[in-house]
Every structure is written in C-alpha cells, then in structure tokens.
Coordinates of C-alpha atoms and ligand atoms in Angstrom, one line a residue:
X1 CA 0.0 0.0 0.0
X2 CA 1.3 3.5 -0.9
X3 CA 1.7 5.8 2.0
X4 CA 0.0 9.3 2.0
X5 CA 1.9 12.0 3.7
X6 CA 0.1 15.2 4.5
X7 CA 1.2 18.8 5.3
X8 CA 1.5 20.0 8.8
X9 CA -0.3 23.3 9.5
X10 CA -1.0 24.6 13.0
X11 CA -0.3 21.1 14.4
X12 CA -2.8 19.3 12.1
X13 CA -1.9 17.0 9.3
X14 CA -3.9 18.2 6.2
X15 CA -4.3 17.7 2.5
X16 CA -5.0 15.1 -0.2
X17 CA -2.6 13.2 -2.4
X18 CA -1.2 15.6 -5.0
X19 CA 2.2 14.3 -6.0
X20 CA 4.1 11.0 -6.3
X21 CA 7.6 10.3 -5.1
X22 CA 9.5 8.0 -7.6
X23 CA 12.6 6.0 -6.8
X24 CA 15.3 7.0 -9.4
X25 CA 16.9 3.6 -9.1
X26 CA 13.7 1.9 -10.1
X27 CA 11.0 4.1 -11.6
X28 CA 8.4 1.3 -11.0
X29 CA 8.8 1.9 -7.3
X30 CA 6.5 4.6 -5.8
X31 CA 8.0 5.8 -2.5
X32 CA 4.7 7.4 -1.5
X33 CA 2.0 10.0 -2.2
X34 CA 2.3 13.5 -0.9
X35 CA 0.0 16.4 -0.3
X36 CA 0.6 19.4 -2.6
X37 CA -0.3 22.7 -1.0
X38 CA -1.9 25.6 -2.9
X39 CA -1.4 29.3 -2.2
X40 CA -4.2 29.4 0.4
X41 CA -2.6 26.7 2.5
X42 CA 0.8 28.5 2.3
X43 CA -0.9 31.7 3.5
X44 CA -2.6 29.8 6.4
X45 CA 0.8 28.3 7.4
X46 CA 2.4 31.8 7.4
X47 CA -0.5 33.2 9.5
X48 CA -0.3 30.4 12.1
X49 CA 3.5 30.7 12.2
X50 CA 3.1 34.4 12.9
X51 CA 0.6 33.8 15.7
X52 CA 3.0 31.2 17.3
X53 CA 6.0 33.4 17.2
X54 CA 5.4 35.5 20.5
X55 CA 5.0 32.3 22.5
X56 CA 7.9 30.3 21.0
X57 CA 10.3 33.3 21.0
X58 CA 9.8 33.6 24.8
X59 CA 9.8 29.9 25.5
X60 CA 13.3 29.9 27.0
X61 CA 16.2 27.6 26.5
X62 CA 14.9 24.5 28.2
X63 CA 11.8 24.0 26.1
X64 CA 13.9 24.5 22.9
X65 CA 16.7 22.3 24.1
X66 CA 14.3 19.5 24.9
X67 CA 12.7 19.4 21.4
X68 CA 16.0 19.6 19.6
X69 CA 17.7 17.0 21.7
X70 CA 14.8 14.6 21.5
X71 CA 14.8 15.1 17.7
X72 CA 18.5 14.4 17.4
X73 CA 18.1 11.2 19.5
X74 CA 15.3 9.9 17.4
X75 CA 17.0 10.6 14.1
X76 CA 20.2 8.8 15.4
X77 CA 18.2 5.8 16.7
X78 CA 16.5 5.5 13.3
X79 CA 19.5 6.3 11.1
X80 CA 19.5 3.1 9.1
X81 CA 15.8 3.3 8.3
X82 CA 15.7 7.0 7.5
X83 CA 19.0 6.7 5.5
X84 CA 17.6 3.9 3.5
X85 CA 14.4 5.9 2.7
X86 CA 16.5 8.9 1.7
X87 CA 18.6 6.8 -0.6
X88 CA 15.4 5.3 -2.1
X89 CA 13.9 8.7 -2.9
X90 CA 17.1 10.6 -3.9
X91 CA 19.3 8.0 -5.4
X92 CA 22.5 8.5 -3.3
X93 CA 24.0 5.3 -2.0
X94 CA 22.9 3.7 1.3
X95 CA 26.2 4.7 3.0
X96 CA 25.7 8.3 1.8
X97 CA 22.0 8.2 2.9
X98 CA 22.8 6.9 6.4
X99 CA 25.8 9.3 6.7
X100 CA 23.6 12.3 5.8
X101 CA 21.0 11.1 8.4
X102 CA 23.7 11.0 11.1
X103 CA 24.7 14.5 10.0
X104 CA 21.2 15.7 10.6
X105 CA 21.2 14.2 14.1
X106 CA 24.5 15.9 14.8
X107 CA 23.2 19.2 13.7
X108 CA 20.1 19.0 16.0
X109 CA 22.4 18.0 18.8
X110 CA 24.7 21.0 18.1
X111 CA 21.9 23.5 18.2
X112 CA 20.3 21.8 21.2
X113 CA 23.5 22.7 22.9
X114 CA 23.5 26.3 21.5
X115 CA 20.1 27.0 23.2
X116 CA 22.0 26.7 26.5
X117 CA 24.8 29.0 25.5
X118 CA 22.8 32.0 24.4
X119 CA 24.4 35.2 25.7
X120 CA 24.5 38.9 25.3
X121 CA 26.7 41.8 26.3
X122 CA 26.5 44.5 29.0
X123 CA 28.6 47.5 28.5
X124 CA 28.8 50.9 30.2
X125 CA 27.2 53.8 28.2
X126 CA 29.2 56.9 27.3
X127 CA 26.6 58.6 29.4
X128 CA 27.2 58.3 33.2
X129 CA 24.7 56.2 35.0
X130 CA 23.4 54.5 31.9
X131 CA 23.8 50.8 31.1
X132 CA 23.7 49.3 27.6
X133 CA 22.6 45.7 26.9
X134 CA 23.0 44.0 23.6
X135 CA 20.9 40.9 23.1
X136 CA 19.7 38.7 20.3
X137 CA 16.1 37.9 19.5
X138 CA 14.5 35.7 16.9
X139 CA 13.6 37.3 13.6
X140 CA 10.0 36.1 13.4
X141 CA 8.5 33.8 10.7
X142 CA 11.3 32.1 8.7
X143 CA 10.6 30.7 5.3
X144 CA 12.8 27.7 4.6
X145 CA 13.1 26.5 0.9
X146 CA 15.3 23.5 0.2
X147 CA 16.6 21.6 -2.8
X148 CA 16.6 17.8 -3.5
X149 CA 20.2 16.9 -3.2
X150 CA 20.5 16.8 0.6
X151 CA 17.0 15.8 1.6
X152 CA 17.6 15.7 5.3
X153 CA 20.8 17.6 6.1
X154 CA 19.9 20.9 4.4
X155 CA 16.4 21.0 6.1
X156 CA 18.2 20.2 9.4
X157 CA 20.8 22.9 9.1
X158 CA 18.1 25.5 8.5
X159 CA 15.4 24.3 10.9
X160 CA 17.6 23.5 13.9
X161 CA 19.1 27.1 14.2
X162 CA 15.8 28.7 13.3
X163 CA 14.1 26.9 16.3
X164 CA 17.1 27.2 18.6
X165 CA 17.0 31.0 18.3
X166 CA 13.2 31.3 18.8
X167 CA 11.8 31.6 15.3
X168 CA 8.8 29.9 13.8
X169 CA 8.9 28.2 10.5
X170 CA 7.1 27.6 7.2
X171 CA 9.1 24.9 5.5
X172 CA 8.8 24.1 1.7
X173 CA 11.0 21.1 0.7
X174 CA 11.9 20.1 -2.9
X175 CA 9.2 18.2 -4.6
X176 CA 11.5 15.3 -5.5
X177 CA 12.3 14.3 -1.9
X178 CA 9.3 14.9 0.3
X179 CA 9.7 11.8 2.4
X180 CA 12.9 12.9 4.2
X181 CA 11.3 16.3 4.8
X182 CA 8.1 14.8 6.1
X183 CA 10.1 12.5 8.4
X184 CA 12.0 15.3 10.0
X185 CA 8.9 17.4 10.6
X186 CA 7.0 14.3 12.0
X187 CA 9.9 13.8 14.5
X188 CA 10.0 17.4 15.6
X189 CA 6.2 17.5 15.9
X190 CA 6.1 14.5 18.2
X191 CA 9.1 15.8 20.1
X192 CA 6.8 18.4 21.5
X193 CA 6.9 21.5 19.4
X194 CA 3.9 23.8 20.1
X195 CA 1.4 24.0 17.3
X196 CA 2.1 26.5 14.6
X197 CA 5.9 26.7 15.4
X198 CA 6.9 24.4 12.5
X199 CA 4.6 24.1 9.4
X200 CA 5.3 21.9 6.5
X201 CA 3.9 22.9 3.1
X202 CA 4.9 20.5 0.4
X203 CA 4.1 21.6 -3.1
X204 CA 5.4 23.3 -6.2
X205 CA 8.0 26.0 -5.9
X206 CA 6.1 28.2 -8.3
X207 CA 3.0 28.0 -6.1
X208 CA 3.9 27.4 -2.5
X209 CA 7.5 28.9 -2.7
X210 CA 6.2 31.9 -4.6
X211 CA 3.4 32.5 -2.0
X212 CA 6.1 32.6 0.7
X213 CA 8.2 35.0 -1.4
X214 CA 5.1 37.3 -1.9
X215 CA 4.0 37.4 1.8
X216 CA 4.8 40.5 3.9
X217 CA 4.5 38.2 7.0
X218 CA 7.6 36.1 6.2
X219 CA 10.4 37.9 8.0
X220 CA 13.3 36.0 6.7
X221 CA 14.0 33.4 3.9
X222 CA 16.7 30.9 3.9
X223 CA 17.0 29.3 0.4
X224 CA 19.2 26.7 -1.1
X225 CA 18.7 25.9 -4.8
X226 CA 19.5 27.3 -8.3
X227 CA 20.9 30.7 -9.1
X228 CA 17.7 31.6 -11.1
X229 CA 15.3 30.9 -8.1
X230 CA 17.8 32.5 -5.7
X231 CA 17.6 35.8 -7.7
X232 CA 13.8 35.6 -7.4
X233 CA 14.1 35.1 -3.6
X234 CA 16.4 38.1 -3.5
X235 CA 14.2 40.4 -5.5
X236 CA 11.1 39.5 -3.6
X237 CA 12.9 39.9 -0.3
X238 CA 14.2 43.3 -1.1
X239 CA 10.6 44.3 -2.1
X240 CA 9.4 43.2 1.4
X241 CA 12.5 44.5 3.2
X242 CA 13.1 41.0 4.7
X243 CA 16.3 39.2 5.6
X244 CA 17.4 36.6 3.1
X245 CA 20.2 34.0 2.8
X246 CA 21.0 32.2 -0.5
X247 CA 23.1 29.1 -1.2
X248 CA 23.3 28.5 -4.9
X249 CA 25.6 26.9 -7.4
X250 CA 29.3 26.1 -7.6
X251 CA 31.9 25.3 -10.3
X252 CA 34.5 24.3 -7.8
X253 CA 38.1 23.9 -8.8
X254 CA 40.4 21.1 -7.5
X255 CA 44.0 22.0 -8.3
X256 CA 46.5 19.2 -8.6
X257 CA 50.2 20.2 -8.6
X258 CA 53.2 18.3 -9.9
X259 CA 54.3 17.6 -6.3
X260 CA 50.9 16.1 -5.2
X261 CA 50.7 12.6 -3.8
X262 CA 49.0 11.0 -6.9
X263 CA 46.9 8.6 -4.8
X264 CA 45.6 11.4 -2.6
X265 CA 44.8 13.6 -5.7
X266 CA 42.8 10.8 -7.4
X267 CA 40.9 10.0 -4.1
X268 CA 40.0 13.7 -3.8
X269 CA 39.0 14.0 -7.4
X270 CA 36.9 10.9 -7.6
X271 CA 35.2 11.6 -4.3
X272 CA 34.7 15.3 -5.0
X273 CA 33.6 15.0 -8.6
X274 CA 31.5 11.9 -8.6
X275 CA 30.3 10.8 -5.2
X276 CA 26.6 11.5 -4.6
X277 CA 26.4 11.2 -8.4
X278 CA 28.1 14.6 -8.6
X279 CA 24.9 16.3 -7.4
X280 CA 26.5 18.5 -4.7
X281 CA 27.0 22.2 -4.9
X282 CA 30.5 21.5 -3.5
X283 CA 31.4 19.1 -6.2
X284 CA 34.8 19.5 -7.9
X285 CA 33.8 19.9 -11.5
X286 CA 37.0 21.6 -12.7
X287 CA 40.2 19.5 -12.2
X288 CA 43.0 21.9 -12.8
X289 CA 46.2 19.9 -13.3
X290 CA 49.8 21.0 -13.9
X291 CA 51.7 19.6 -16.9
X292 CA 54.2 17.4 -15.0
X293 CA 51.5 15.2 -13.4
X294 CA 48.7 15.6 -16.0
X295 CA 49.1 12.4 -17.9
X296 CA 49.7 10.2 -14.8
X297 CA 46.7 11.8 -13.2
X298 CA 44.4 11.2 -16.1
X299 CA 45.5 7.6 -16.5
X300 CA 45.0 7.0 -12.8
X301 CA 41.6 8.6 -12.9
X302 CA 40.4 6.4 -15.8
X303 CA 41.6 3.3 -14.0
X304 CA 39.7 4.3 -10.8
X305 CA 36.6 5.3 -12.7
X306 CA 36.5 2.0 -14.5
X307 CA 36.3 0.2 -11.1
X308 CA 33.4 2.2 -9.7
X309 CA 30.2 0.3 -9.2
X310 CA 27.3 2.2 -10.6
X311 CA 23.9 0.8 -9.7
X312 CA 20.8 0.7 -7.5
X313 CA 21.3 3.1 -4.6
X314 CA 19.9 0.5 -2.2
X315 CA 22.4 -2.2 -3.2
X316 CA 25.2 -2.2 -0.6
X317 CA 27.8 -2.7 -3.3
X318 CA 26.9 0.4 -5.2
X319 CA 29.3 3.3 -5.1
X320 CA 27.5 5.7 -7.5
X321 CA 23.7 5.8 -7.6
X322 CA 21.5 7.0 -10.4
X323 CA 20.9 10.6 -11.4
X324 CA 17.9 12.0 -9.5
X325 CA 15.4 12.2 -12.3
X326 CA 14.8 12.5 -16.1
X327 CA 15.2 16.3 -16.2
X328 CA 18.6 16.2 -14.5
X329 CA 19.7 13.3 -16.6
X330 CA 18.8 15.2 -19.8
X331 CA 20.8 18.2 -18.5
X332 CA 23.8 16.0 -17.8
X333 CA 23.6 14.5 -21.3
X334 CA 23.1 17.9 -22.9
X335 CA 26.3 19.2 -21.2
X336 CA 28.3 16.1 -22.3
X337 CA 27.2 16.8 -25.9
X338 CA 28.1 20.5 -25.4
X339 CA 31.6 19.6 -24.1
X340 CA 32.3 17.5 -27.2
X341 CA 31.0 20.2 -29.5
X342 CA 33.3 22.7 -27.7
X343 CA 36.3 20.5 -28.5
X344 CA 36.9 18.8 -25.2
X345 CA 37.8 15.1 -25.3
X346 CA 35.5 12.7 -23.5
X347 CA 38.2 10.5 -22.0
X348 CA 35.9 8.3 -20.0
X349 CA 32.2 7.4 -19.5
X350 CA 29.2 9.7 -20.2
X351 CA 26.9 7.0 -21.5
X352 CA 23.6 5.8 -20.2
X353 CA 23.7 2.4 -18.4
X354 CA 21.1 -0.3 -18.2
X355 CA 20.5 -2.0 -14.9
X356 CA 18.0 -4.7 -13.7
X357 CA 15.4 -2.0 -12.9
X358 CA 14.5 1.0 -15.0
X359 CA 16.4 4.0 -13.6
X360 CA 18.5 7.1 -14.5
X361 CA 21.9 5.5 -14.6
X362 CA 24.8 7.4 -16.2
X363 CA 28.5 6.4 -16.2
X364 CA 30.6 9.1 -14.7
X365 CA 32.1 11.3 -17.4
X366 CA 35.7 12.7 -17.5
X367 CA 36.6 15.3 -20.1
X368 CA 40.3 16.1 -20.9
X369 CA 41.6 18.9 -23.0
X370 CA 39.0 21.3 -21.6
X371 CA 39.6 25.0 -21.3
X372 CA 38.3 27.3 -18.6
X373 CA 36.4 29.3 -21.3
X374 CA 34.2 26.4 -22.3
X375 CA 30.6 26.3 -21.1
X376 CA 31.3 23.0 -19.4
X377 CA 33.9 24.8 -17.3
X378 CA 31.7 27.9 -16.6
X379 CA 28.2 26.5 -16.0
X380 CA 27.1 24.2 -13.2
X381 CA 26.1 20.8 -14.6
X382 CA 25.1 19.2 -11.3
X383 CA 25.9 15.7 -12.4
X384 CA 28.8 13.1 -12.5
X385 CA 30.8 15.2 -15.1
X386 CA 34.2 16.7 -14.5
X387 CA 36.8 18.4 -16.8
X388 CA 40.5 18.2 -16.7
X389 CA 42.1 21.6 -17.5
X390 CA 45.8 21.4 -18.1
X391 CA 47.9 24.4 -16.8
X392 CA 51.7 25.0 -16.8
X393 CA 52.3 25.9 -13.1
X394 CA 50.8 26.9 -9.8
X395 CA 50.3 30.6 -10.7
X396 CA 48.3 29.7 -13.8
X397 CA 46.3 27.1 -11.7
X398 CA 45.4 29.7 -9.2
X399 CA 44.3 32.2 -11.9
X400 CA 42.1 29.6 -13.6
X401 CA 40.7 28.4 -10.3
X402 CA 39.6 31.9 -9.5
X403 CA 38.3 32.7 -13.0
X404 CA 34.7 31.7 -12.4
X405 CA 31.4 33.4 -11.5
X406 CA 31.1 31.1 -8.5
X407 CA 33.0 30.8 -5.2
X408 CA 31.7 28.1 -2.9
X409 CA 34.6 25.7 -2.3
X410 CA 38.1 25.1 -3.8
X411 CA 40.8 22.5 -3.2
X412 CA 44.5 21.9 -3.8
X413 CA 46.5 18.7 -3.8
X414 CA 50.1 19.4 -3.1
X415 CA 52.9 18.5 -0.7
X416 CA 54.2 22.0 -0.8
X417 CA 53.5 24.0 2.4
X418 CA 54.2 27.2 0.5
X419 CA 51.7 26.6 -2.3
X420 CA 49.1 25.2 0.2
X421 CA 49.4 28.3 2.3
X422 CA 49.3 30.7 -0.6
X423 CA 46.2 28.9 -2.0
X424 CA 44.3 29.1 1.3
X425 CA 45.0 32.8 1.4
X426 CA 44.3 33.6 -2.3
X427 CA 41.6 31.3 -3.4
X428 CA 38.4 33.2 -4.0
X429 CA 36.1 30.7 -2.3
X430 CA 34.2 30.5 1.0
X431 CA 35.7 27.1 1.9
X432 CA 39.2 25.9 0.9
X433 CA 40.5 22.3 1.2
X434 CA 44.1 21.1 1.2
X435 CA 44.6 17.4 0.2
X436 CA 40.9 16.9 0.8
X437 CA 37.9 16.6 -1.5
X438 CA 36.1 19.9 -2.1
X439 CA 32.9 18.3 -0.9
X440 CA 32.5 17.0 2.6
X441 CA 32.4 19.6 5.5
X442 CA 32.0 19.6 9.2
X443 CA 28.7 20.5 10.8
X444 CA 29.9 22.8 13.6
X445 CA 31.7 25.4 11.4
X446 CA 30.5 27.9 8.9
X447 CA 29.3 26.8 5.4
X448 CA 29.0 29.2 2.5
X449 CA 30.7 30.9 -0.4
X450 CA 31.3 34.0 -2.4
X451 CA 30.4 35.6 -5.7
X452 CA 27.5 33.9 -7.5
X453 CA 27.4 31.0 -5.0
X454 CA 26.1 32.6 -1.8
X455 CA 24.5 35.7 -0.4
X456 CA 24.1 36.7 3.2
X457 CA 25.4 35.4 6.4
X458 CA 27.0 31.9 6.7
X459 CA 25.0 28.8 7.6
X460 CA 25.9 26.2 10.2
X461 CA 27.8 26.4 13.5
X462 CA 27.6 29.4 15.7
X463 CA 27.7 31.6 12.6
X464 CA 24.2 30.6 11.9
X465 CA 23.1 32.9 14.7
X466 CA 23.8 35.9 12.4
X467 CA 20.9 35.1 10.1
X468 CA 18.4 33.6 12.6
X469 CA 18.6 36.5 15.1
X470 CA 18.4 40.2 15.2
X471 CA 20.3 42.4 17.6
X472 CA 18.7 44.6 20.1
X473 CA 20.6 47.4 21.9
X474 CA 18.7 48.5 25.1
X475 CA 19.7 51.5 27.3
X476 CA 18.7 51.8 30.9
X477 CA 19.0 54.9 33.2
X478 CA 18.5 53.6 36.7
X479 CA 18.3 57.1 38.2
Ligands
ADP501 P1 16.9 22.8 -8.4 O1 17.4 23.1 -9.8 O2 17.9 22.4 -7.4 O3 15.6 22.1 -8.4 P2 15.4 25.2 -7.8 O4 15.9 26.6 -7.5 O5 14.4 25.1 -8.9 O6 16.6 24.3 -7.9 O7 14.6 24.6 -6.5 C1 15.1 24.8 -5.2 C2 13.8 25.0 -4.3 O8 13.2 26.2 -4.7 C3 12.8 23.9 -4.4 O9 12.2 23.7 -3.2 C4 11.8 24.6 -5.4 O10 10.5 24.0 -5.3 C5 11.8 26.0 -4.9 N1 11.3 27.0 -5.9 C6 11.3 26.8 -7.3 N2 10.7 27.9 -7.9 C7 10.4 28.8 -6.9 C8 9.8 30.1 -6.8 N3 9.4 30.7 -7.9 N4 9.6 30.6 -5.6 C9 10.0 30.0 -4.4 N5 10.6 28.8 -4.4 C10 10.8 28.2 -5.6

C-alpha cells in the first residue's frame, strides 16, 4: 500500500494526495504519495507561524533544548531506516544516505547545545549612570526553501538554528524528496513543538514557494537551490524588506600540482567530482592539473573510474547511484554533448547504463583537453561530469581556479606548504580544502561561499546565529 503524507499546518496533518515520489533507481517503485499545498494553505501556514512566534520566542532555552535533543536522539536511533528511505527517494548510496542522516542528528544535537549557550553583552554607556545591553532575538517567521540533493541535512541545518533562536517556520521542501522532509517534521512535531511553530507545506516551488516570497509576513527566507530561483528570492525579499540568505551553485576547482601525492589527488578528485552522483554544490567539476603530473593523473583517474560500481542506490555494493530524475539526466547528457562540440575530449564514460530495474543510470564522465572558457567549465552541470584543464604551473592554476562566476569551495592537492598556504589565502572561495575533496564539510563550522554561490550570512555552526537572530541594543538609566 502506498503511504499518503500530509502537510502540517498549526499542528494538524492536512491535504489530499497531490504528487508521487518515484525511486530514481527503479522508476516502477513509488515511494509514496504526498499532499501538494496551494497558495491558500501557504498563506494559512504563514499566518499560524506568525501567531505562534510570540510564545515560542519567549519559550526559554529548556523547552527548545528538549525538542532539539529529542529530535537528534530519534534521528540517530532510526539512522538506518531513514538513511535507506533517503537513498530510495534521492538515489544517493545507502552509505551516503545513512551518513547524511547521522549528520542531521549531529546538527540538531549541536543546536540543542546552543540553546543553553545564548548570551548577550552588557557595557557601560558613554553617558554616566546609563547601562547598555546587547541581546539577540528571533527574527520572526522564517521561510525555509530547500533543494533535493541533501533531503535531510539541508532542512536540518536551517530548521535547527531557526528553532534554537526562537523563530517559527514555514518549510517548503523540494518536490522530488518529500519523504525525508516529512520525516524530520514528524519527528519534531512528536518531540513536543507547540502547534504552529513548524509548518510543512509540500508543493510546487512556483505555487507554495512563490506564496512565501510574496508574503509580507515572512520575516526571513533561507534558500538553497538554483541561481535563477535564488535571484527571485532576493528580488522579492528586497521588495518586502526582509532578511534573506542564499546558497546556490558552484563550479568548484580542484588544483592538482606536480608535487601532489597521486593517490591522494585521485581520491580527492573521484570523491569530490562523482560521489553523490556529482549532485553536490560543493562538487569538484574543474580539475586543474599542472603539466608534469597531468598524464599520470588522467591515467589513474580512468583506471579508478573504471572500477566504480554504478547501480541501484539500495544495493550495498553500489558506489555511485543514479541521477535524481529524467530532467537532471537530460541536463547532464546535454552538457556532455556541449563539451564534445566545444572540442573537449570525452576521455571516460558519459553514456547511459542499463541495470536490472529502469532508472536514471549514467556512467561518470571525464573530459580532458578542456579550457576554462568552455561552457562545461563555466556553468554548473550538477551531475557526474568533470573536466581536466591542463595548466603549466601553480600561478596559472590559481588564476584559472579563481576565474569563475562562483566561489563556494576550492581545493588543492600538493605536498608544498608554500603553495598550500598561498592557495588558502588567495583562493576566492568560501571554503578551501588542502589534500581533501572539495565536498564534505564539518557540521559545527560555517558553510557558505562568495560571488554567485552565496549571499548573506553563513550557515551552520555558531555563525548561523547571524541570520536567525536580530540584535537589540537596550539602554537603561537607573536614576
Ligand atoms: P533545483 O534546480 O535544485 O531544483 P530550484 O531553485 O528550482 O533548484 O529549486 C530549489 C527550491 O526552490 C525547491 O524547493 C523549489 O521548489 C523552490 N522553488 C522553485 N521555484 C520557486 C519560486 N518561484 N519561488 C520559491 N521557491 C521556488
């Protein structure tokens, strides 16, 4: 029997079946049926979140700690089941699905702790007898709009700080992965959140998301998704004078220098470019390699890629799952065709694969002979496709790495302390990795980028407070 998951508005599960969730490893497998909210339900969710804000924002640390800690504990206890369901709806491997679920639990645990560490400042005024207090308060109703590639971690890293700092929420997950979103909301609801504090409105971005953008009662929006939608969020938020935070694309460089440990470089490149089927905004899609190691690197990459097991996400042996859906698959294939037309050489993969079940299987693609001017080097593909760009030395590598409209992550593989140090200082990215994949970050430190990748304060760790709170400066004359 197919499950029917409803929206949560004011503590009530509401709605009729509106959309189907399909397993990309086996398109005959329907994960479930989901409610699809319209603009009226979105407006209702915003109104109840507004009404719940005064109570929740004054609830105090213990009530918030209890909900967040309980949520973390339940997610951790159910990590295998939730991770499996995530892999089933999104197509990342079981290990990646369980790993992401553990990450969500860790994030809730971190922000549970943060509720007990809220603090302010008390300073003397320049006027004698006057005291000045600086405190942080919740912003109000926060709209949370999330993409499909991290179905539980991204909702967790937005919902947990929003609740920890006393905000109420209207949450619109991506249509392709509603099960993980529903699960996290169900757990939080049962953990004891007062009604109206967290509202789930599954549905179309152009309907539910747009209703959130257009509402004067949404005080802040945290968005992760495409550049195009991010710009709409920005424009609508300026119109309503609300806070907004955007995480968008990447075209992240991994520089490999002549002095790199070849095994480390290949590990970093294969992980960074192809794990999670390349569907990460932190993926290394540009492999910038100096001439002395270029041929050895390309040969070693082809050898490694040939050994990768591509298959059903739920099969424990699988290392690369399917692409998320038909639209993304078409985009990947279109870019592979564009790369060939532009004159890059398809050195490995790029073809559709047949497996036992109908699914969106694509062999990871490696281009060589790419230039940084080609579209495949400038536009985000969001699939298992990477380009090797040959450069003569470190200086050229750094110039090419920074020559991009994006700036989320960057990486360098080298045994030279001098080059590693220089790269960390001069790479125009929000996150820099030395001898590590460009994807794969800690949960307790800031996440975010520069240029076309991100806008607004950082997410995650204590830095998340900047977005989810507003500062109040209070003056007191005691007489
Ligand atoms: P992707 O290419 O990753 O699907 P999108 O930017 O289209 O990126 O989607 C990211 C999130 O933004 C999804 O939850 C989607 O439903 C939502 N979204 C899409 N269009 C709009 C819109 N006009 N207003 C608000 N949210 C939207």
